[in-house]
Amino acid sequence: MKKYLEILKKVNLFKGIEESNLLSLMSCLSGKLMHYEKNQTVFMSGETINSFGIVLSGQVQIVQEDYYGNRSILANIGVGNLFAESFACAQIEMLPVSVIATTESELLFIDCRKIANPCATACSFHSQLIQNLLHITAMKNISLTQKIEFISKRTTREKLIAYLSAEAQKAGSNCFCIPFSRQELADYLSVDRSAMSAELSKLRNEGILKYKKNNFELL
Amino acid sequence: MKKYLEILKKVNLFKGIEESNLLSLMSCLSGKLMHYEKNQTVFMSGETINSFGIVLSGQVQIVQEDYYGNRSILANIGVGNLFAESFACAQIEMLPVSVIATTESELLFIDCRKIANPCATACSFHSQLIQNLLHITAMKNISLTQKIEFISKRTTREKLIAYLSAEAQKAGSNCFCIPFSRQELADYLSVDRSAMSAELSKLRNEGILKYKKNNFELL
DNA sequence: ATAAGTCTGTTGGAAATCCAACAAAAAGAG
DNA sequence: CTCTTTTTGTTGGATTTCCAACAGACTTAT
């Protein structure tokens, strides 16, 4: 565990917790360190989990399979990131997705119930940990809700305006940069890239916005 | 507060907590009971909040206003339900939405930070409360993620199949009931109702599924 | 049973998206 | 700087959705 201290320090979940406390925290939470080979299954869809994972090295993939057996990749989780924390916290009986190690990986598992319940020694960092976990899931919640607001618009134009409007609001200015390339933005908004590019040009010609690369301005 | 005990008992957040403990829990959390008139603003977009709300009587609306001033209603929150808990837990500096009372209402406010931090008396129901709050946000997370999977499909047909496939999986059978009317399903999937009805007929004619009212069967 | 109202299915034309292919611009490598 | 690769913008035809209007089925109230 000690060799991964540098990574643990940077994990959101442990933000605000002294480095010197991390190792004792791990034993208090009885975190389990596990090794996985490439293509090995970490969680199998259908099983019940109480622990979520943190990637300490390598990468895992969240995979879903529908009724007809079509597999789709929902996310790639890299070093320092959590996975399956929502399923574990929600105490879902049947995991609706599988988790696969895409490379040889070192994963840390923590039982959700240990976080919610105060430990015997009532360690001081425990409440920080709870706050962090709540913060992480709440933030995710907000960004998911926002994404739904964008992609539930019916036309590409409306999706773009909703998204750019939100970015402007976030930046507190009608001038702002977006963190996506055109292709990434199209994927995020669930539209065709070329059609989106065309719509952006149209909006510019109509004098509704200006842009240059990732720099946008609403007018 | 006492007159709302019957409602508090049914609030998800307090699940598993003895009725006899609810009132002392309220004082431990320093829950604040407030009265609002119809159309009164509960939270104003832009402000910082640390507390979330629970509707004890009446109804509130979550309202968003975009860059051009177009207002849209994101949700109606009725008796027994929480609102703004994600924003409060995520410690967002600027609330991106407003909350308005749509009728005369009685609202209970609870400070998020009080939940995460163990109280002085270390009351036993505190860890239950934390678990409940985590459970609520995690569940919301899962259903939002699932909804995104559906509506990010490009065609009505794909959206339908993704949704029905997930319902079948949830039911553990290829035969299941859906909790939506046609119009509600269309709204949920962000498509036109009549086009969706047409697509359903098409799928039935192609022998991909059967349905009668809200009873569906995948073939 | 009748009537009114709601929900669901059907259809055709208008509008928007998707797709593929290509052109232009920008970024990166040698 | 030149060449290569990647990203972005443009266009036209095929596909899909949207919209409006209507008909039939089902529900509810009287």
Tab-separated table of C-alpha atoms (C1' of nucleotides) in Angstrom:
chain	number	residue	atom	x	y	z
A	1	MET	CA	0.000	0.000	0.000
A	2	LYS	CA	2.796	2.364	0.952
A	3	LYS	CA	4.123	2.558	-2.594
A	4	TYR	CA	0.850	4.092	-3.760
A	5	LEU	CA	0.845	6.890	-1.197
A	6	GLU	CA	1.631	9.508	-3.838
A	7	ILE	CA	-1.448	8.494	-5.789
A	8	LEU	CA	-3.701	8.230	-2.759
A	9	LYS	CA	-2.793	11.796	-1.823
A	10	LYS	CA	-4.298	12.995	-5.068
A	11	VAL	CA	-7.539	11.027	-4.883
A	12	ASN	CA	-10.557	13.327	-4.437
A	13	LEU	CA	-12.008	11.074	-1.795
A	14	PHE	CA	-9.061	11.738	0.495
A	15	LYS	CA	-8.871	15.474	-0.029
A	16	GLY	CA	-8.183	17.360	3.162
A	17	ILE	CA	-6.819	14.311	4.937
A	18	GLU	CA	-3.245	14.484	6.170
A	19	GLU	CA	-0.816	12.250	4.337
A	20	SER	CA	0.349	10.923	7.683
A	21	ASN	CA	-3.165	9.697	8.416
A	22	LEU	CA	-3.752	7.948	5.104
A	23	LEU	CA	-2.277	4.606	6.013
A	24	SER	CA	-4.080	4.336	9.333
A	25	LEU	CA	-7.244	5.418	7.532
A	26	MET	CA	-6.762	2.537	5.119
A	27	SER	CA	-6.583	0.003	7.887
A	28	CYS	CA	-9.541	1.631	9.659
A	29	LEU	CA	-11.554	1.274	6.445
A	30	SER	CA	-9.993	-2.150	5.865
A	31	GLY	CA	-9.184	-1.181	2.298
A	32	LYS	CA	-8.238	-4.183	0.211
A	33	LEU	CA	-5.519	-3.965	-2.387
A	34	MET	CA	-5.962	-6.341	-5.305
A	35	HIS	CA	-4.045	-7.162	-8.434
A	36	TYR	CA	-5.760	-7.797	-11.773
A	37	GLU	CA	-4.443	-9.078	-15.076
A	38	LYS	CA	-5.354	-7.550	-18.401
A	39	ASN	CA	-8.939	-8.432	-19.453
A	40	GLN	CA	-9.737	-9.860	-16.052
A	41	THR	CA	-13.246	-9.185	-14.734
A	42	VAL	CA	-13.353	-6.960	-11.656
A	43	PHE	CA	-17.123	-6.897	-11.142
A	44	MET	CA	-19.562	-9.051	-13.053
A	45	SER	CA	-22.959	-7.682	-14.009
A	46	GLY	CA	-25.619	-9.242	-11.821
A	47	GLU	CA	-23.552	-9.515	-8.677
A	48	THR	CA	-24.088	-7.545	-5.473
A	49	ILE	CA	-21.335	-5.216	-4.334
A	50	ASN	CA	-20.716	-3.338	-1.126
A	51	SER	CA	-17.328	-1.971	-2.047
A	52	PHE	CA	-16.302	0.531	-4.664
A	53	GLY	CA	-12.881	0.695	-6.275
A	54	ILE	CA	-10.043	3.147	-6.738
A	55	VAL	CA	-7.576	2.667	-9.584
A	56	LEU	CA	-3.997	2.846	-8.270
A	57	SER	CA	-2.372	1.663	-11.479
A	58	GLY	CA	-3.648	0.588	-14.872
A	59	GLN	CA	-7.156	1.204	-16.146
A	60	VAL	CA	-10.620	-0.322	-15.891
A	61	GLN	CA	-13.598	-0.118	-18.173
A	62	ILE	CA	-17.286	0.065	-17.324
A	63	VAL	CA	-19.114	-2.145	-19.805
A	64	GLN	CA	-22.808	-2.672	-20.393
A	65	GLU	CA	-24.538	-5.428	-22.279
A	66	ASP	CA	-28.144	-5.053	-23.442
A	67	TYR	CA	-30.926	-7.573	-23.998
A	68	TYR	CA	-29.570	-8.504	-27.409
A	69	GLY	CA	-25.997	-8.859	-26.212
A	70	ASN	CA	-24.685	-5.607	-27.676
A	71	ARG	CA	-21.808	-4.448	-25.503
A	72	SER	CA	-21.088	-0.778	-25.050
A	73	ILE	CA	-18.327	0.955	-23.132
A	74	LEU	CA	-19.753	3.475	-20.697
A	75	ALA	CA	-16.499	4.817	-19.286
A	76	ASN	CA	-12.771	4.373	-18.907
A	77	ILE	CA	-11.472	4.871	-15.386
A	78	GLY	CA	-7.843	5.833	-14.977
A	79	VAL	CA	-5.372	6.158	-12.113
A	80	GLY	CA	-6.655	8.053	-9.081
A	81	ASN	CA	-10.304	7.696	-9.991
A	82	LEU	CA	-13.193	5.923	-8.316
A	83	PHE	CA	-15.528	3.452	-9.956
A	84	ALA	CA	-18.816	1.790	-9.015
A	85	GLU	CA	-19.196	4.095	-6.010
A	86	SER	CA	-22.799	4.906	-6.941
A	87	PHE	CA	-23.768	1.264	-7.182
A	88	ALA	CA	-22.084	0.434	-3.913
A	89	CYS	CA	-23.595	3.392	-2.036
A	90	ALA	CA	-27.032	2.757	-3.498
A	91	GLN	CA	-26.782	-0.865	-2.362
A	92	ILE	CA	-28.018	-2.098	-5.720
A	93	GLU	CA	-28.788	-5.824	-5.571
A	94	MET	CA	-27.889	-6.538	-9.176
A	95	LEU	CA	-25.031	-4.635	-10.754
A	96	PRO	CA	-26.285	-3.540	-14.210
A	97	VAL	CA	-22.776	-3.216	-15.656
A	98	SER	CA	-19.518	-5.114	-15.625
A	99	VAL	CA	-16.092	-3.754	-14.778
A	100	ILE	CA	-13.105	-5.094	-16.701
A	101	ALA	CA	-9.409	-4.346	-16.270
A	102	THR	CA	-8.162	-3.178	-19.663
A	103	THR	CA	-4.541	-3.397	-18.568
A	104	GLU	CA	-2.725	-5.064	-15.711
A	105	SER	CA	-4.022	-3.072	-12.732
A	106	GLU	CA	-3.721	-2.487	-9.029
A	107	LEU	CA	-7.084	-1.674	-7.457
A	108	LEU	CA	-8.057	-0.593	-3.969
A	109	PHE	CA	-11.485	-1.605	-2.653
A	110	ILE	CA	-13.306	0.162	0.149
A	111	ASP	CA	-16.532	-0.931	1.745
A	112	CYS	CA	-19.175	1.794	1.544
A	113	ARG	CA	-20.715	0.781	4.837
A	114	LYS	CA	-17.440	1.397	6.633
A	115	ILE	CA	-17.518	4.974	5.471
A	116	ALA	CA	-21.022	5.718	6.686
A	117	ASN	CA	-20.578	4.056	10.043
A	118	PRO	CA	-18.296	5.760	12.551
A	119	CYS	CA	-15.328	3.555	13.356
A	120	ALA	CA	-14.651	2.324	16.858
A	121	THR	CA	-11.813	4.776	17.347
A	122	ALA	CA	-13.950	7.615	15.976
A	123	CYS	CA	-11.051	8.825	13.890
A	124	SER	CA	-11.180	12.509	13.120
A	125	PHE	CA	-10.780	12.146	9.357
A	126	HIS	CA	-13.903	10.070	9.138
A	127	SER	CA	-16.287	12.997	8.829
A	128	GLN	CA	-14.023	14.535	6.219
A	129	LEU	CA	-14.256	11.301	4.282
A	130	ILE	CA	-18.048	11.307	4.438
A	131	GLN	CA	-18.156	14.891	3.295
A	132	ASN	CA	-15.843	14.088	0.420
A	133	LEU	CA	-17.889	11.123	-0.733
A	134	LEU	CA	-21.104	13.124	-0.525
A	135	HIS	CA	-19.429	15.941	-2.387
A	136	ILE	CA	-18.260	13.628	-5.165
A	137	THR	CA	-21.632	12.010	-5.741
A	138	ALA	CA	-23.472	15.332	-5.494
A	139	MET	CA	-21.150	16.949	-8.037
A	140	LYS	CA	-21.631	14.047	-10.401
A	141	ASN	CA	-25.338	14.432	-9.932
A	142	ILE	CA	-25.246	18.065	-10.915
A	143	SER	CA	-23.214	17.500	-14.036
A	144	LEU	CA	-25.424	14.600	-15.115
A	145	THR	CA	-28.541	16.707	-14.628
A	146	GLN	CA	-27.014	19.482	-16.651
A	147	LYS	CA	-26.042	17.150	-19.448
A	148	ILE	CA	-29.603	15.861	-19.595
A	149	GLU	CA	-30.862	19.415	-19.921
A	150	PHE	CA	-28.664	19.850	-22.974
A	151	ILE	CA	-29.275	16.616	-24.794
A	152	SER	CA	-33.003	16.577	-24.168
A	153	LYS	CA	-33.352	19.610	-26.446
A	154	ARG	CA	-34.745	18.541	-29.769
A	155	THR	CA	-32.488	20.320	-32.259
A	156	THR	CA	-28.741	20.703	-32.557
A	157	ARG	CA	-29.181	24.461	-32.443
A	158	GLU	CA	-31.027	24.320	-29.141
A	159	LYS	CA	-28.497	21.918	-27.674
A	160	LEU	CA	-25.656	24.214	-28.632
A	161	ILE	CA	-27.335	27.303	-27.244
A	162	ALA	CA	-28.231	25.544	-23.998
A	163	TYR	CA	-24.680	24.291	-23.592
A	164	LEU	CA	-22.953	27.539	-24.510
A	165	SER	CA	-25.365	29.515	-22.380
A	166	ALA	CA	-24.484	27.339	-19.386
A	167	GLU	CA	-20.766	27.734	-20.061
A	168	ALA	CA	-21.197	31.504	-20.199
A	169	GLN	CA	-23.054	31.426	-16.914
A	170	LYS	CA	-20.347	29.276	-15.354
A	171	ALA	CA	-17.625	31.606	-16.592
A	172	GLY	CA	-19.592	34.612	-15.423
A	173	SER	CA	-18.979	36.237	-18.800
A	174	ASN	CA	-20.285	36.057	-22.349
A	175	CYS	CA	-16.707	35.252	-23.373
A	176	PHE	CA	-15.379	31.823	-22.448
A	177	CYS	CA	-13.399	28.770	-23.476
A	178	ILE	CA	-14.883	25.306	-23.822
A	179	PRO	CA	-12.986	22.176	-22.739
A	180	PHE	CA	-13.984	20.136	-25.804
A	181	SER	CA	-12.832	19.737	-29.352
A	182	ARG	CA	-15.622	19.787	-31.951
A	183	GLN	CA	-15.780	16.008	-32.040
A	184	GLU	CA	-15.860	15.761	-28.262
A	185	LEU	CA	-18.558	18.402	-28.016
A	186	ALA	CA	-20.631	16.568	-30.623
A	187	ASP	CA	-20.262	13.338	-28.665
A	188	TYR	CA	-21.174	15.099	-25.429
A	189	LEU	CA	-24.303	16.603	-26.980
A	190	SER	CA	-25.125	13.389	-28.857
A	191	VAL	CA	-25.191	14.942	-32.317
A	192	ASP	CA	-23.325	14.512	-35.560
A	193	ARG	CA	-20.097	16.486	-35.668
A	194	SER	CA	-20.430	17.796	-39.203
A	195	ALA	CA	-24.034	18.850	-38.665
A	196	MET	CA	-22.963	20.589	-35.470
A	197	SER	CA	-20.175	22.417	-37.262
A	198	ALA	CA	-22.682	23.547	-39.866
A	199	GLU	CA	-25.043	24.767	-37.174
A	200	LEU	CA	-22.248	26.685	-35.457
A	201	SER	CA	-21.475	28.473	-38.722
A	202	LYS	CA	-25.130	29.280	-39.135
A	203	LEU	CA	-25.333	30.747	-35.637
A	204	ARG	CA	-22.259	32.829	-36.379
A	205	ASN	CA	-23.687	34.106	-39.664
A	206	GLU	CA	-26.871	35.062	-37.870
A	207	GLY	CA	-24.826	37.122	-35.442
A	208	ILE	CA	-25.836	35.066	-32.417
A	209	LEU	CA	-22.298	34.166	-31.457
A	210	LYS	CA	-18.644	34.464	-32.383
A	211	TYR	CA	-16.001	31.798	-32.037
A	212	LYS	CA	-12.435	31.042	-32.816
A	213	LYS	CA	-11.217	27.583	-31.937
A	214	ASN	CA	-12.386	26.866	-28.415
A	215	ASN	CA	-13.016	30.500	-27.608
A	216	PHE	CA	-16.652	31.477	-27.751
A	217	GLU	CA	-18.583	34.686	-27.301
A	218	LEU	CA	-22.347	35.001	-27.024
A	219	LEU	CA	-23.805	38.192	-28.470
B	1	MET	CA	-42.778	20.630	13.928
B	2	LYS	CA	-44.782	18.029	15.782
B	3	LYS	CA	-47.768	18.353	13.447
B	4	TYR	CA	-45.630	17.187	10.524
B	5	LEU	CA	-44.432	14.008	12.226
B	6	GLU	CA	-46.587	11.824	9.989
B	7	ILE	CA	-44.930	13.291	6.918
B	8	LEU	CA	-41.420	13.152	8.330
B	9	LYS	CA	-41.895	9.434	9.003
B	10	LYS	CA	-42.349	8.866	5.279
B	11	VAL	CA	-39.392	10.922	4.104
B	12	ASN	CA	-36.689	8.732	2.542
B	13	LEU	CA	-33.973	10.579	4.364
B	14	PHE	CA	-35.335	9.403	7.704
B	15	LYS	CA	-35.934	5.799	6.734
B	16	GLY	CA	-34.962	3.374	9.453
B	17	ILE	CA	-35.061	6.025	12.168
B	18	GLU	CA	-37.489	5.501	15.012
B	19	GLU	CA	-40.392	7.892	15.114
B	20	SER	CA	-39.591	8.603	18.753
B	21	ASN	CA	-36.157	9.830	17.748
B	22	LEU	CA	-37.257	12.132	14.949
B	23	LEU	CA	-37.902	15.214	17.038
B	24	SER	CA	-34.630	15.017	18.915
B	25	LEU	CA	-32.904	14.390	15.599
B	26	MET	CA	-34.432	17.602	14.283
B	27	SER	CA	-33.044	19.652	17.114
B	28	CYS	CA	-29.677	17.875	16.805
B	29	LEU	CA	-29.604	18.857	13.117
B	30	SER	CA	-31.086	22.260	13.991
B	31	GLY	CA	-33.671	21.848	11.257
B	32	LYS	CA	-35.417	25.110	10.479
B	33	LEU	CA	-39.105	25.200	9.692
B	34	MET	CA	-40.130	28.062	7.418
B	35	HIS	CA	-43.348	29.288	5.931
B	36	TYR	CA	-43.597	30.541	2.348
B	37	GLU	CA	-46.373	32.291	0.473
B	38	LYS	CA	-47.402	31.355	-3.050
B	39	ASN	CA	-44.850	32.567	-5.627
B	40	GLN	CA	-42.314	33.449	-2.957
B	41	THR	CA	-38.686	32.734	-3.801
B	42	VAL	CA	-37.103	30.043	-1.646
B	43	PHE	CA	-33.616	30.050	-3.185
B	44	MET	CA	-32.428	32.596	-5.702
B	45	SER	CA	-30.095	31.556	-8.506
B	46	GLY	CA	-26.620	32.881	-7.799
B	47	GLU	CA	-26.723	32.527	-4.052
B	48	THR	CA	-24.707	30.076	-1.960
B	49	ILE	CA	-26.572	27.488	0.049
B	50	ASN	CA	-25.525	25.063	2.750
B	51	SER	CA	-28.946	23.710	3.516
B	52	PHE	CA	-31.312	21.628	1.454
B	53	GLY	CA	-35.063	21.585	1.854
B	54	ILE	CA	-37.856	19.116	2.545
B	55	VAL	CA	-41.409	19.946	1.514
B	56	LEU	CA	-43.784	19.396	4.458
B	57	SER	CA	-46.783	21.023	2.812
B	58	GLY	CA	-47.427	22.687	-0.525
B	59	GLN	CA	-45.106	22.459	-3.506
B	60	VAL	CA	-41.960	24.081	-4.845
B	61	GLN	CA	-40.621	24.372	-8.362
B	62	ILE	CA	-37.045	24.219	-9.594
B	63	VAL	CA	-36.681	26.880	-12.257
B	64	GLN	CA	-33.815	27.656	-14.576
B	65	GLU	CA	-33.198	30.765	-16.602
B	66	ASP	CA	-30.767	30.741	-19.517
B	67	TYR	CA	-28.565	33.442	-21.022
B	68	TYR	CA	-31.442	34.865	-23.028
B	69	GLY	CA	-33.855	34.856	-20.118
B	70	ASN	CA	-35.871	31.827	-21.188
B	71	ARG	CA	-37.240	30.194	-18.051
B	72	SER	CA	-37.811	26.478	-17.891
B	73	ILE	CA	-39.221	24.333	-15.140
B	74	LEU	CA	-36.870	21.509	-14.240
B	75	ALA	CA	-38.970	19.812	-11.593
B	76	ASN	CA	-41.930	20.039	-9.268
B	77	ILE	CA	-41.219	18.907	-5.711
B	78	GLY	CA	-44.163	17.727	-3.656
B	79	VAL	CA	-44.774	16.823	-0.023
B	80	GLY	CA	-42.206	14.518	1.544
B	81	ASN	CA	-39.549	15.175	-1.056
B	82	LEU	CA	-36.112	16.789	-0.871
B	83	PHE	CA	-34.862	19.593	-3.051
B	84	ALA	CA	-31.502	21.222	-3.702
B	85	GLU	CA	-29.715	18.476	-1.770
B	86	SER	CA	-27.165	17.999	-4.540
B	87	PHE	CA	-26.299	21.672	-4.669
B	88	ALA	CA	-25.992	21.875	-0.917
B	89	CYS	CA	-23.869	18.716	-0.602
B	90	ALA	CA	-21.664	19.746	-3.512
B	91	GLN	CA	-21.102	23.113	-1.848
B	92	ILE	CA	-21.748	24.944	-5.095
B	93	GLU	CA	-20.824	28.633	-4.793
B	94	MET	CA	-23.439	29.867	-7.227
B	95	LEU	CA	-26.775	28.134	-7.357
B	96	PRO	CA	-27.568	27.670	-11.088
B	97	VAL	CA	-31.332	27.424	-10.512
B	98	SER	CA	-34.010	29.144	-8.487
B	99	VAL	CA	-36.550	27.513	-6.207
B	100	ILE	CA	-40.038	29.020	-6.046
B	101	ALA	CA	-42.985	28.052	-3.891
B	102	THR	CA	-45.892	27.403	-6.266
B	103	THR	CA	-48.384	27.274	-3.419
B	104	GLU	CA	-48.358	28.368	0.191
B	105	SER	CA	-45.810	25.966	1.677
B	106	GLU	CA	-44.171	24.775	4.841
B	107	LEU	CA	-40.512	23.863	4.273
B	108	LEU	CA	-37.925	22.261	6.505
B	109	PHE	CA	-34.268	23.188	5.976
B	110	ILE	CA	-31.348	21.079	7.099
B	111	ASP	CA	-27.708	22.049	6.945
B	112	CYS	CA	-25.697	19.514	4.964
B	113	ARG	CA	-22.622	20.026	7.079
B	114	LYS	CA	-24.517	18.983	10.185
B	115	ILE	CA	-25.224	15.648	8.590
B	116	ALA	CA	-21.657	14.882	7.640
B	117	ASN	CA	-20.197	15.927	10.975
B	118	PRO	CA	-20.930	13.714	13.956
B	119	CYS	CA	-22.919	15.603	16.555
B	120	ALA	CA	-21.608	16.217	20.041
B	121	THR	CA	-23.872	13.576	21.518
B	122	ALA	CA	-22.921	11.093	18.810
B	123	CYS	CA	-26.542	10.115	18.370
B	124	SER	CA	-27.005	6.629	17.047
B	125	PHE	CA	-29.280	7.592	14.173
B	126	HIS	CA	-26.650	9.834	12.714
B	127	SER	CA	-24.888	7.115	10.747
B	128	GLN	CA	-28.255	5.922	9.476
B	129	LEU	CA	-28.917	9.448	8.265
B	130	ILE	CA	-25.612	9.594	6.437
B	131	GLN	CA	-26.252	6.261	4.820
B	132	ASN	CA	-29.692	7.406	3.728
B	133	LEU	CA	-28.417	10.623	2.201
B	134	LEU	CA	-25.660	8.761	0.376
B	135	HIS	CA	-28.177	6.214	-0.781
B	136	ILE	CA	-30.515	8.895	-2.119
B	137	THR	CA	-27.854	10.745	-4.096
B	138	ALA	CA	-26.324	7.516	-5.372
B	139	MET	CA	-29.696	6.227	-6.565
B	140	LYS	CA	-30.384	9.488	-8.313
B	141	ASN	CA	-26.997	9.193	-9.921
B	142	ILE	CA	-27.757	5.774	-11.292
B	143	SER	CA	-31.107	6.744	-12.742
B	144	LEU	CA	-29.650	9.873	-14.324
B	145	THR	CA	-26.847	7.869	-15.893
B	146	GLN	CA	-29.332	5.384	-17.245
B	147	LYS	CA	-31.524	8.095	-18.688
B	148	ILE	CA	-28.513	9.552	-20.466
B	149	GLU	CA	-27.781	6.162	-21.988
B	150	PHE	CA	-31.276	6.119	-23.460
B	151	ILE	CA	-31.561	9.634	-24.775
B	152	SER	CA	-28.068	9.750	-26.199
B	153	LYS	CA	-29.097	7.147	-28.768
B	154	ARG	CA	-29.643	8.819	-32.103
B	155	THR	CA	-32.953	7.376	-33.293
B	156	THR	CA	-36.302	6.857	-31.628
B	157	ARG	CA	-36.027	3.168	-32.388
B	158	GLU	CA	-32.705	2.849	-30.584
B	159	LYS	CA	-33.967	4.858	-27.638
B	160	LEU	CA	-36.989	2.601	-27.316
B	161	ILE	CA	-34.973	-0.574	-27.546
B	162	ALA	CA	-32.426	0.672	-25.022
B	163	TYR	CA	-35.164	1.665	-22.614
B	164	LEU	CA	-37.259	-1.480	-22.999
B	165	SER	CA	-34.165	-3.645	-22.810
B	166	ALA	CA	-33.263	-2.023	-19.484
B	167	GLU	CA	-36.782	-2.486	-18.162
B	168	ALA	CA	-36.659	-6.152	-19.114
B	169	GLN	CA	-33.340	-6.524	-17.342
B	170	LYS	CA	-34.723	-4.776	-14.257
B	171	ALA	CA	-37.780	-7.008	-14.248
B	172	GLY	CA	-35.647	-10.083	-14.802
B	173	SER	CA	-38.011	-11.167	-17.557
B	174	ASN	CA	-38.758	-10.344	-21.169
B	175	CYS	CA	-42.306	-9.576	-20.023
B	176	PHE	CA	-42.792	-6.400	-17.980
B	177	CYS	CA	-44.883	-3.313	-17.313
B	178	ILE	CA	-43.653	0.208	-17.812
B	179	PRO	CA	-44.558	3.018	-15.393
B	180	PHE	CA	-45.217	5.582	-18.137
B	181	SER	CA	-48.066	6.517	-20.428
B	182	ARG	CA	-47.072	6.995	-24.062
B	183	GLN	CA	-46.811	10.744	-23.618
B	184	GLU	CA	-44.719	10.377	-20.468
B	185	LEU	CA	-42.415	7.875	-22.122
B	186	ALA	CA	-41.971	10.201	-25.080
B	187	ASP	CA	-41.101	13.064	-22.735
B	188	TYR	CA	-38.708	10.853	-20.792
B	189	LEU	CA	-36.939	9.767	-23.983
B	190	SER	CA	-37.090	13.277	-25.463
B	191	VAL	CA	-38.937	12.306	-28.627
B	192	ASP	CA	-42.208	13.138	-30.288
B	193	ARG	CA	-45.100	11.062	-28.980
B	194	SER	CA	-46.744	10.346	-32.316
B	195	ALA	CA	-43.459	9.400	-33.945
B	196	MET	CA	-42.740	7.126	-31.015
B	197	SER	CA	-46.130	5.455	-31.316
B	198	ALA	CA	-45.444	4.898	-34.991
B	199	GLU	CA	-42.046	3.395	-34.207
B	200	LEU	CA	-43.604	1.086	-31.622
B	201	SER	CA	-46.063	-0.194	-34.218
B	202	LYS	CA	-43.205	-0.731	-36.615
B	203	LEU	CA	-41.261	-2.738	-34.043
B	204	ARG	CA	-44.351	-4.815	-33.382
B	205	ASN	CA	-44.919	-5.472	-37.088
B	206	GLU	CA	-41.306	-6.544	-37.421
B	207	GLY	CA	-41.849	-9.066	-34.650
B	208	ILE	CA	-39.319	-7.488	-32.319
B	209	LEU	CA	-41.778	-6.913	-29.503
B	210	LYS	CA	-45.379	-7.235	-28.423
B	211	TYR	CA	-47.329	-4.795	-26.311
B	212	LYS	CA	-50.742	-4.086	-24.969
B	213	LYS	CA	-51.150	-0.862	-23.049
B	214	ASN	CA	-48.270	-0.708	-20.585
B	215	ASN	CA	-47.466	-4.385	-20.838
B	216	PHE	CA	-44.488	-5.142	-23.033
B	217	GLU	CA	-42.756	-8.275	-24.181
B	218	LEU	CA	-39.426	-8.466	-25.988
B	219	LEU	CA	-39.084	-11.292	-28.482
C	1	DA	C1'	-76.205	3.838	-21.804
C	2	DT	C1'	-74.662	8.149	-23.285
C	3	DA	C1'	-71.605	11.705	-23.489
C	4	DA	C1'	-67.341	13.984	-22.676
C	5	DG	C1'	-62.758	13.612	-22.180
C	6	DT	C1'	-58.341	11.366	-22.525
C	7	DC	C1'	-55.034	8.296	-24.546
C	8	DT	C1'	-53.128	5.895	-28.435
C	9	DG	C1'	-52.262	4.941	-33.294
C	10	DT	C1'	-51.939	6.622	-38.159
C	11	DT	C1'	-50.670	9.549	-41.869
C	12	DG	C1'	-48.405	13.120	-45.043
C	13	DG	C1'	-45.712	17.073	-45.735
C	14	DA	C1'	-42.132	20.198	-43.716
C	15	DA	C1'	-37.946	20.446	-41.314
C	16	DA	C1'	-33.851	18.660	-39.266
C	17	DT	C1'	-30.490	15.204	-38.765
C	18	DC	C1'	-27.311	11.903	-40.408
C	19	DC	C1'	-23.838	10.252	-43.414
C	20	DA	C1'	-20.142	10.284	-46.584
C	21	DA	C1'	-17.006	12.605	-49.015
C	22	DC	C1'	-14.241	16.317	-49.686
C	23	DA	C1'	-11.967	21.019	-48.877
C	24	DA	C1'	-9.686	24.090	-45.930
C	25	DA	C1'	-7.255	25.225	-41.880
C	26	DA	C1'	-4.390	24.201	-37.999
C	27	DA	C1'	-1.055	21.499	-35.453
C	28	DG	C1'	2.866	18.602	-35.132
C	29	DA	C1'	7.112	16.175	-36.893
C	30	DG	C1'	11.324	16.009	-39.137
D	1	DC	C1'	10.176	25.403	-43.923
D	2	DT	C1'	7.828	21.352	-45.873
D	3	DC	C1'	5.321	17.334	-45.284
D	4	DT	C1'	2.082	14.726	-42.723
D	5	DT	C1'	-1.639	14.276	-39.686
D	6	DT	C1'	-5.446	15.997	-37.299
D	7	DT	C1'	-9.156	19.042	-36.778
D	8	DT	C1'	-12.743	21.844	-38.555
D	9	DG	C1'	-15.984	23.510	-42.112
D	10	DT	C1'	-18.996	22.631	-46.254
D	11	DT	C1'	-22.192	20.375	-49.186
D	12	DG	C1'	-25.999	17.221	-51.162
D	13	DG	C1'	-28.798	13.274	-50.870
D	14	DA	C1'	-30.942	9.668	-47.915
D	15	DT	C1'	-33.073	9.022	-43.660
D	16	DT	C1'	-35.489	10.308	-39.616
D	17	DT	C1'	-37.998	13.252	-36.833
D	18	DC	C1'	-41.322	16.703	-36.029
D	19	DC	C1'	-45.782	18.667	-36.386
D	20	DA	C1'	-50.609	18.894	-37.037
D	21	DA	C1'	-54.651	16.831	-37.769
D	22	DC	C1'	-57.663	13.148	-37.295
D	23	DA	C1'	-59.795	8.526	-36.056
D	24	DG	C1'	-60.503	4.885	-33.011
D	25	DA	C1'	-60.148	2.857	-28.325
D	26	DC	C1'	-60.563	3.349	-23.677
D	27	DT	C1'	-62.062	5.779	-19.224
D	28	DT	C1'	-64.989	8.317	-16.323
D	29	DA	C1'	-68.938	10.814	-14.894
D	30	DT	C1'	-73.668	11.581	-15.103
